[in-house]
Amino acid sequence: MASGMGLDEDSGETKGGMWDLDQKLDQPMDEEAGRLRNMYREKTFSSLLLLRLAFQSLGVVYGDLGTSPLYVFYNTFPHGIDDPEDVIGALSLIIYSLTLIPLLKYVFIVCRANDNGQGGTFALYSLLCRHAKIKTIPNQHRTDEELTTYSRSTFHEHSFAAKTKRWLEAYPFRKNSLLILVVIGTCTVIGDGILTPAISVLSASGGIKVDHPKMSNDVVVIVAVIILVGLFSVQHYGTDRVGWLFAPVVLLWFLLVGGIGIFNIWKYDSSVVRAFSPVYIYRYFRRRKKDSWTSLGGIMLSITGTEALFADLAHFPVSAIQLAFTVIVFPCLLLTYMGQAAYLMQNKEHVVDAFYRSIPDSIYWPVFIVATLAAIVASQATITATFSIIKQALAHGCFPRVKVVHTSKKFLGQIYIPDINWILMVLCIAVTAGFRNQSQIGNAYGTAVVIVMLVTTFLMTLIMLLVWRCHWVLVLVFTFLSLVVECTYFSAVLFKVDQGGWVPLVIAAAFFVIMYVWHYGTVKRYEFEMHSKVSMAWILGLGPSLGLVRVPGIGLVYTELASGVPHIFSHFITNLPAVHSVVVFVCVKYLPVYTVPEDERFLMKRIGPKSFHMFRCVARYGYKDLHKKDEEFERKLFDNLFLFVRLENMMEGCSDSDEYSLYGQQTQHSASYLLRSNGNSTTGDNDFTCSTVDSIIPVKSPTQGNNTVTSSGRESSQAEADEMEFLNRCRDAGVVHILGNTVVRARRDSRFYKKIAIDYIYAFLRKICRENSVIFNVPHESLLNVGQIFYV
């Protein structure tokens, strides 16, 4: 090969000219030519992978948005169409609503604000928590910021972003207000999870009456209820087993409705294309006045499913979602709405069943079957989004402890929450059987959707300022345009509160009370733990035996504190005459990240002198992670504990560097080390981190340091062997899990609403939710509960 045509090893570009792929790929290749072919194949594979992911995203992400044509025109004109020109005005509003909200705002702006691929209101909140100290439970340590998944931006002290950060952090009221905003958004998403299956399945089932006009509406409701019961009953299988059907069904649905739309435009009235002119929106409002304003509640249903699109973001890259929407979803939706409008121009009396009436007779029943399947897929997408966002709320301490089941070994984000599933089913059936028609359910649906969109707009404003560091003018333009559109819709749905719009407000209010009271109780418990933790002076005063008999075994004391000795321990040793030979304080805490890698999960620390045999273990999880079975958790905990002891003794034996001189300056009674380690191995190219009271110091792995063995090193090896043998004997003697059973009560002088919240609502939620021992998978035979009461 000529040197002028060689491949640059650093840049990956050819020197001196272009490579003729067609010629060179047929010839024997040297190493450089092989690399170029691999690059070419990788690029082709990436394109094919993107197309495949875009295809799969249709079934998971766009089902809800795709079934909106079933009920939009009926909810826009519930009392019939007076003037055919009104159809053009409504179509123009639908076109620009789809363009401004799903296309421009969500697909191309909001989806970029994902938290490492995770979407939803709490994902945005987690992103904000990493860029400002706004978390209401202050249990984070500086080492948490070193996680590989703890990504955040830095900004200049005098920048507008820094000013916004200081403004948010200044007062607890602002932090609480932001949390309340996020909880409101979460509650309305849960409302979507109830209303989407109801309106989608009921609308699809309504197609039966079109072919059998004399059929009672009760039959349609019964069919819808049967489908809903079946849908919620198979949730425990997870979407992984039936998900392969979703994408083909939704793709077929979009192609069918798009094709029917083209046919109707050609057959009935091709002049509907003039609706692309915004002039018809102005004429629509001028002609119908107040009726045009209230009809926005129906038009807004054309963009329902947009928030579920963002909440279901975790399964696919943003580029795949953007490709699917711009190539398939957006054009097909425009065509189907234009086709229905063309049909209504000639048949305005059929507005109640506009979608089914516009279907050609020869393909009516196939389309009805696909519509029913698409409605089920749409419902599935919203239910899945509800499970995901409740899991996020659970990790932030904003939802009572419920059972979370992972339904797929391949995809961590696919979960099933049995308690929530059955609550959703009961409420969904109640809404379907109670309202019995699409109009009132549509009014309720519209109210829920617009509230979620408003919450997302406010959170996006902060994201653009703190995370993206956009210029304030751009932020102002985005916020202003979003609020103009969404507040307009919000004012329209307020007119329909008494016509079904009250339902999501009641549902959201009920879930808001549950979530906020639970979070309030959680914060108060944490504050109690912080203020009543035991001083090290008291522990040291007890001596190595802690003033008790040290029985063989290891005691794992669970606490919410990531530092200090919890009050539960002093309560325990003052009421029992014995304590285990080794005590490990275990703190399981969730961080505002989507996941914590396994090799960064555990932090280990020694408490007090070595003779006390007391340690601390902090197990860190992201809001997407699931606490594993007890045996696996225990094994990894002890692996990290043994590794910590081994490295600790090696540190004491180091004599060839002044790097560790800080350890000698520590008081003997302070915590000696904080270790972040790889729980799967004890050798290799791992980087370990030790922390003193004042600093965090990088520590070399054993294989990376000096291999010279000194006399002090041999002494430390003997000390290491002795302690390792002692820990193993204690582990063989048995492990006991000690959990606090804390009862929270309101003080006698508290206000009445605080007494109701703490003594009744919070106490009831604590009683019905899952115990910590169940969440941590602690076996009953090795569980010890320590009761205590505190007043707030």
XYZ file of N, CA and C in Angstrom, residues 531-652:
366
model
N -30.693 14.253 65.340
C -30.569 15.028 66.580
C -30.327 14.143 67.808
N -30.684 12.862 67.711
C -30.561 11.996 68.888
C -29.460 10.954 68.745
N -28.578 11.118 67.752
C -27.517 10.118 67.597
C -26.542 10.200 68.761
N -25.922 9.085 69.027
C -25.076 8.925 70.209
C -23.691 9.502 69.941
N -23.112 10.174 70.935
C -21.773 10.736 70.784
C -20.733 9.627 70.899
N -19.607 9.825 70.211
C -18.531 8.843 70.269
C -17.924 8.794 71.672
N -17.957 9.917 72.390
C -17.406 9.946 73.748
C -18.145 8.954 74.639
N -19.446 8.868 74.456
C -20.235 7.935 75.269
C -19.891 6.494 74.918
N -19.749 6.217 73.634
C -19.392 4.867 73.186
C -18.016 4.489 73.719
N -17.054 5.407 73.607
C -15.691 5.115 74.052
C -15.622 4.929 75.560
N -16.497 5.637 76.268
C -16.516 5.505 77.710
C -16.952 4.127 78.176
N -17.634 3.397 77.325
C -18.080 2.052 77.685
C -16.955 1.031 77.602
N -15.901 1.367 76.845
C -14.789 0.433 76.698
C -15.029 -0.551 75.558
N -14.006 -1.369 75.247
C -14.111 -2.319 74.124
C -15.299 -3.273 74.226
N -15.714 -3.627 75.457
C -16.843 -4.550 75.602
C -18.169 -3.826 75.582
N -18.133 -2.479 75.468
C -19.340 -1.643 75.468
C -20.124 -1.814 76.766
N -19.432 -2.241 77.831
C -20.092 -2.409 79.122
C -21.022 -3.600 79.164
N -20.898 -4.499 78.179
C -21.798 -5.652 78.064
C -20.992 -6.908 77.778
N -21.701 -8.011 77.706
C -21.098 -9.269 77.278
C -21.093 -9.276 75.748
N -19.937 -9.487 75.105
C -19.842 -9.557 73.642
C -19.987 -11.016 73.232
N -21.145 -11.356 72.685
C -21.415 -12.743 72.295
C -20.956 -12.969 70.861
N -20.558 -14.200 70.519
C -20.107 -14.480 69.148
C -21.207 -14.177 68.133
N -20.805 -13.651 66.997
C -21.750 -13.340 65.937
C -21.562 -11.915 65.443
N -22.281 -11.606 64.382
C -22.234 -10.265 63.790
C -23.629 -9.660 63.844
N -23.741 -8.449 64.352
C -25.006 -7.735 64.395
C -25.040 -6.647 63.335
N -25.981 -6.735 62.416
C -26.167 -5.701 61.394
C -27.272 -4.766 61.877
N -26.879 -3.567 62.284
C -27.834 -2.584 62.812
C -28.234 -1.648 61.675
N -29.484 -1.716 61.228
C -29.949 -0.886 60.118
C -30.340 0.497 60.624
N -29.881 1.510 59.922
C -30.161 2.887 60.305
C -30.279 3.747 59.055
N -30.941 4.881 59.191
C -31.042 5.811 58.073
C -29.888 6.799 58.060
N -29.051 6.784 59.078
C -27.929 7.715 59.183
C -26.724 7.187 58.410
N -26.111 8.078 57.635
C -24.887 7.714 56.932
C -23.653 8.075 57.751
N -23.841 8.695 58.922
C -22.730 9.045 59.804
C -23.235 9.044 61.242
N -22.342 8.767 62.194
C -22.721 8.747 63.596
C -23.363 7.436 64.016
N -23.474 7.265 65.334
C -24.084 6.061 65.905
C -25.555 6.361 66.193
N -26.476 5.567 65.672
C -27.902 5.890 65.812
C -28.415 5.678 67.234
N -29.515 6.352 67.537
C -30.141 6.256 68.855
C -30.635 4.842 69.139
N -30.990 4.124 68.112
C -31.506 2.763 68.283
C -30.461 1.867 68.958
N -29.155 2.145 68.706
C -28.109 1.308 69.282
C -28.008 1.531 70.794
N -28.070 2.790 71.230
C -28.022 3.058 72.668
C -29.258 2.490 73.357
N -30.398 2.567 72.679
C -31.637 2.004 73.210
C -31.502 0.484 73.345
N -30.814 -0.113 72.377
C -30.640 -1.563 72.347
C -29.718 -2.026 73.481
N -28.563 -1.392 73.638
C -27.592 -1.883 74.621
C -27.956 -1.495 76.049
N -28.846 -0.528 76.236
C -29.291 -0.196 77.594
C -30.441 -1.083 78.053
N -31.009 -1.868 77.144
C -32.123 -2.731 77.507
C -31.784 -4.210 77.414
N -30.652 -4.534 76.787
C -30.236 -5.927 76.689
C -28.845 -6.079 77.288
N -28.555 -7.194 77.938
C -27.268 -7.357 78.636
C -26.123 -7.797 77.737
N -26.368 -8.010 76.454
C -25.316 -8.536 75.577
C -25.402 -7.883 74.207
N -24.265 -7.892 73.515
C -24.213 -7.391 72.148
C -23.216 -8.254 71.376
N -23.330 -8.276 70.075
C -22.508 -9.156 69.245
C -21.050 -8.710 69.224
N -20.187 -9.644 68.940
C -18.749 -9.370 68.928
C -18.376 -8.356 67.852
N -19.073 -8.413 66.752
C -18.852 -7.451 65.664
C -20.179 -6.746 65.388
N -20.143 -5.422 65.315
C -21.343 -4.635 65.036
C -21.092 -3.830 63.765
N -22.014 -3.945 62.806
C -21.929 -3.192 61.559
C -23.192 -2.356 61.425
N -23.034 -1.035 61.375
C -24.172 -0.147 61.150
C -24.394 -0.040 59.644
N -25.564 -0.477 59.194
C -25.871 -0.537 57.766
C -26.857 0.563 57.418
N -26.455 1.416 56.495
C -27.344 2.473 55.995
C -27.624 2.213 54.526
N -28.869 1.939 54.189
C -29.283 1.761 52.798
C -29.936 3.062 52.358
N -29.293 3.760 51.453
C -29.835 5.063 51.041
C -29.906 5.169 49.525
N -30.874 5.947 49.081
C -31.072 6.174 47.647
C -30.548 7.552 47.287
N -29.836 7.621 46.175
C -29.246 8.872 45.707
C -30.013 9.393 44.503
N -29.894 10.686 44.194
C -30.598 11.245 43.021
C -29.899 10.892 41.714
N -29.650 9.608 41.511
C -29.090 9.091 40.263
C -29.945 7.905 39.834
N -29.908 7.581 38.559
C -30.777 6.502 38.072
C -30.276 5.129 38.506
N -28.949 4.978 38.655
C -28.420 3.703 39.118
C -27.047 3.917 39.729
N -26.666 3.032 40.639
C -25.318 3.017 41.213
C -24.657 1.724 40.761
N -23.533 1.791 40.053
C -22.866 0.560 39.602
C -22.519 -0.345 40.779
N -22.555 -1.641 40.546
C -22.299 -2.614 41.605
C -20.941 -2.404 42.263
N -19.931 -2.049 41.484
C -18.589 -1.909 42.058
C -18.410 -0.596 42.810
N -19.437 0.254 42.838
C -19.371 1.512 43.594
C -20.455 1.585 44.669
N -21.111 0.475 44.922
C -22.292 0.494 45.780
C -21.962 0.677 47.259
N -20.914 0.027 47.760
C -20.667 -0.015 49.195
C -19.555 0.937 49.622
N -19.808 1.632 50.727
C -18.793 2.414 51.420
C -18.587 1.783 52.792
N -17.317 1.514 53.149
C -17.009 0.896 54.439
C -16.210 1.855 55.299
N -16.391 1.771 56.614
C -15.742 2.684 57.545
C -15.631 2.005 58.907
N -14.522 2.264 59.602
C -14.386 1.745 60.956
C -14.822 2.807 61.948
N -15.514 2.378 62.997
C -15.957 3.291 64.043
C -15.201 2.953 65.332
N -14.459 3.945 65.852
C -13.724 3.727 67.082
C -12.471 2.900 66.879
N -11.783 2.528 67.978
C -10.559 1.717 67.895
C -10.854 0.315 67.363
N -9.803 -0.369 66.940
C -9.963 -1.713 66.377
C -10.556 -2.696 67.379
N -10.230 -2.498 68.656
C -10.702 -3.443 69.679
C -12.220 -3.405 69.842
N -12.865 -2.356 69.359
C -14.329 -2.257 69.471
C -15.033 -3.120 68.428
N -14.334 -3.404 67.307
C -14.910 -4.213 66.206
C -16.266 -3.642 65.754
N -16.291 -2.343 65.510
C -17.506 -1.677 65.030
C -17.208 -1.044 63.676
N -18.127 -1.247 62.737
C -17.947 -0.748 61.370
C -19.231 -0.064 60.894
N -19.062 0.683 59.822
C -20.234 1.258 59.147
C -20.210 0.838 57.685
N -21.365 0.466 57.170
C -21.515 0.141 55.745
C -22.646 0.991 55.179
N -22.337 1.747 54.145
C -23.357 2.541 53.454
C -23.579 1.899 52.088
N -24.780 1.377 51.877
C -25.144 0.770 50.590
C -25.960 1.779 49.803
N -25.460 2.168 48.656
C -26.082 3.244 47.873
C -26.802 2.676 46.656
N -27.994 3.184 46.424
C -28.821 2.743 45.292
C -29.332 3.951 44.528
N -29.584 3.743 43.240
C -30.262 4.746 42.432
C -31.749 4.459 42.421
N -32.530 5.397 41.893
C -33.987 5.219 41.914
C -34.465 4.133 40.963
N -33.573 3.629 40.118
C -33.943 2.540 39.209
C -33.505 1.182 39.742
N -32.627 1.186 40.764
C -32.074 -0.061 41.300
C -33.082 -0.762 42.204
N -32.866 -2.054 42.337
C -33.710 -2.878 43.216
C -32.823 -3.550 44.249
N -33.235 -3.477 45.528
C -32.486 -4.146 46.599
C -32.554 -5.656 46.388
N -31.377 -6.279 46.318
C -31.307 -7.695 45.993
C -31.640 -8.576 47.198
N -31.721 -9.843 46.957
C -32.025 -10.817 48.008
C -30.990 -10.751 49.129
N -31.415 -11.128 50.310
C -30.578 -10.964 51.497
C -29.250 -11.694 51.368
N -29.259 -12.931 50.831
C -28.034 -13.696 50.762
C -26.991 -12.973 49.907
N -27.424 -12.424 48.774
C -26.494 -11.742 47.881
C -26.018 -10.427 48.502
N -26.939 -9.689 49.126
C -26.579 -8.435 49.784
C -25.580 -8.692 50.914
N -25.865 -9.713 51.718
C -24.992 -10.072 52.830
C -23.608 -10.477 52.334
N -23.579 -11.264 51.294
C -22.296 -11.727 50.752
C -21.450 -10.549 50.283
N -22.077 -9.636 49.549
C -21.323 -8.489 49.042
C -20.883 -7.571 50.179
N -21.730 -7.447 51.202
C -21.371 -6.623 52.353
C -20.122 -7.173 53.027
N -20.093 -8.486 53.268
C -18.947 -9.079 53.945
C -17.712 -9.103 53.052
N -17.896 -9.277 51.745
C -16.753 -9.198 50.834
C -16.084 -7.832 50.936
N -16.909 -6.783 50.979
C -16.368 -5.429 51.088
C -15.763 -5.171 52.464
N -16.354 -5.761 53.499
C -15.810 -5.602 54.845
C -14.428 -6.246 54.951
N -14.277 -7.467 54.436
C -12.986 -8.155 54.478
C -11.939 -7.408 53.646
N -12.378 -6.904 52.492
C -11.461 -6.144 51.643
C -11.009 -4.869 52.348
N -11.925 -4.232 53.050
C -11.611 -3.019 53.798
C -10.561 -3.295 54.878
N -10.757 -4.372 55.640
C -9.817 -4.731 56.700
C -8.442 -5.013 56.106
N -8.418 -5.702 54.989
C -7.152 -6.037 54.328
C -6.401 -4.770 53.907
N -7.127 -3.844 53.277
C -6.482 -2.604 52.818
C -6.094 -1.706 53.981
N -6.916 -1.712 55.024
C -6.626 -0.890 56.191
C -5.296 -1.290 56.813
N -5.073 -2.592 56.959
C -3.821 -3.075 57.513
C -2.647 -2.790 56.588
N -2.881 -2.826 55.282
C -1.815 -2.492 54.337
C -1.444 -1.020 54.451
N -2.444 -0.152 54.695
C -2.164 1.264 54.857
C -1.240 1.518 56.043
N -1.506 0.808 57.129
C -0.692 0.986 58.319
C 0.736 0.507 58.096
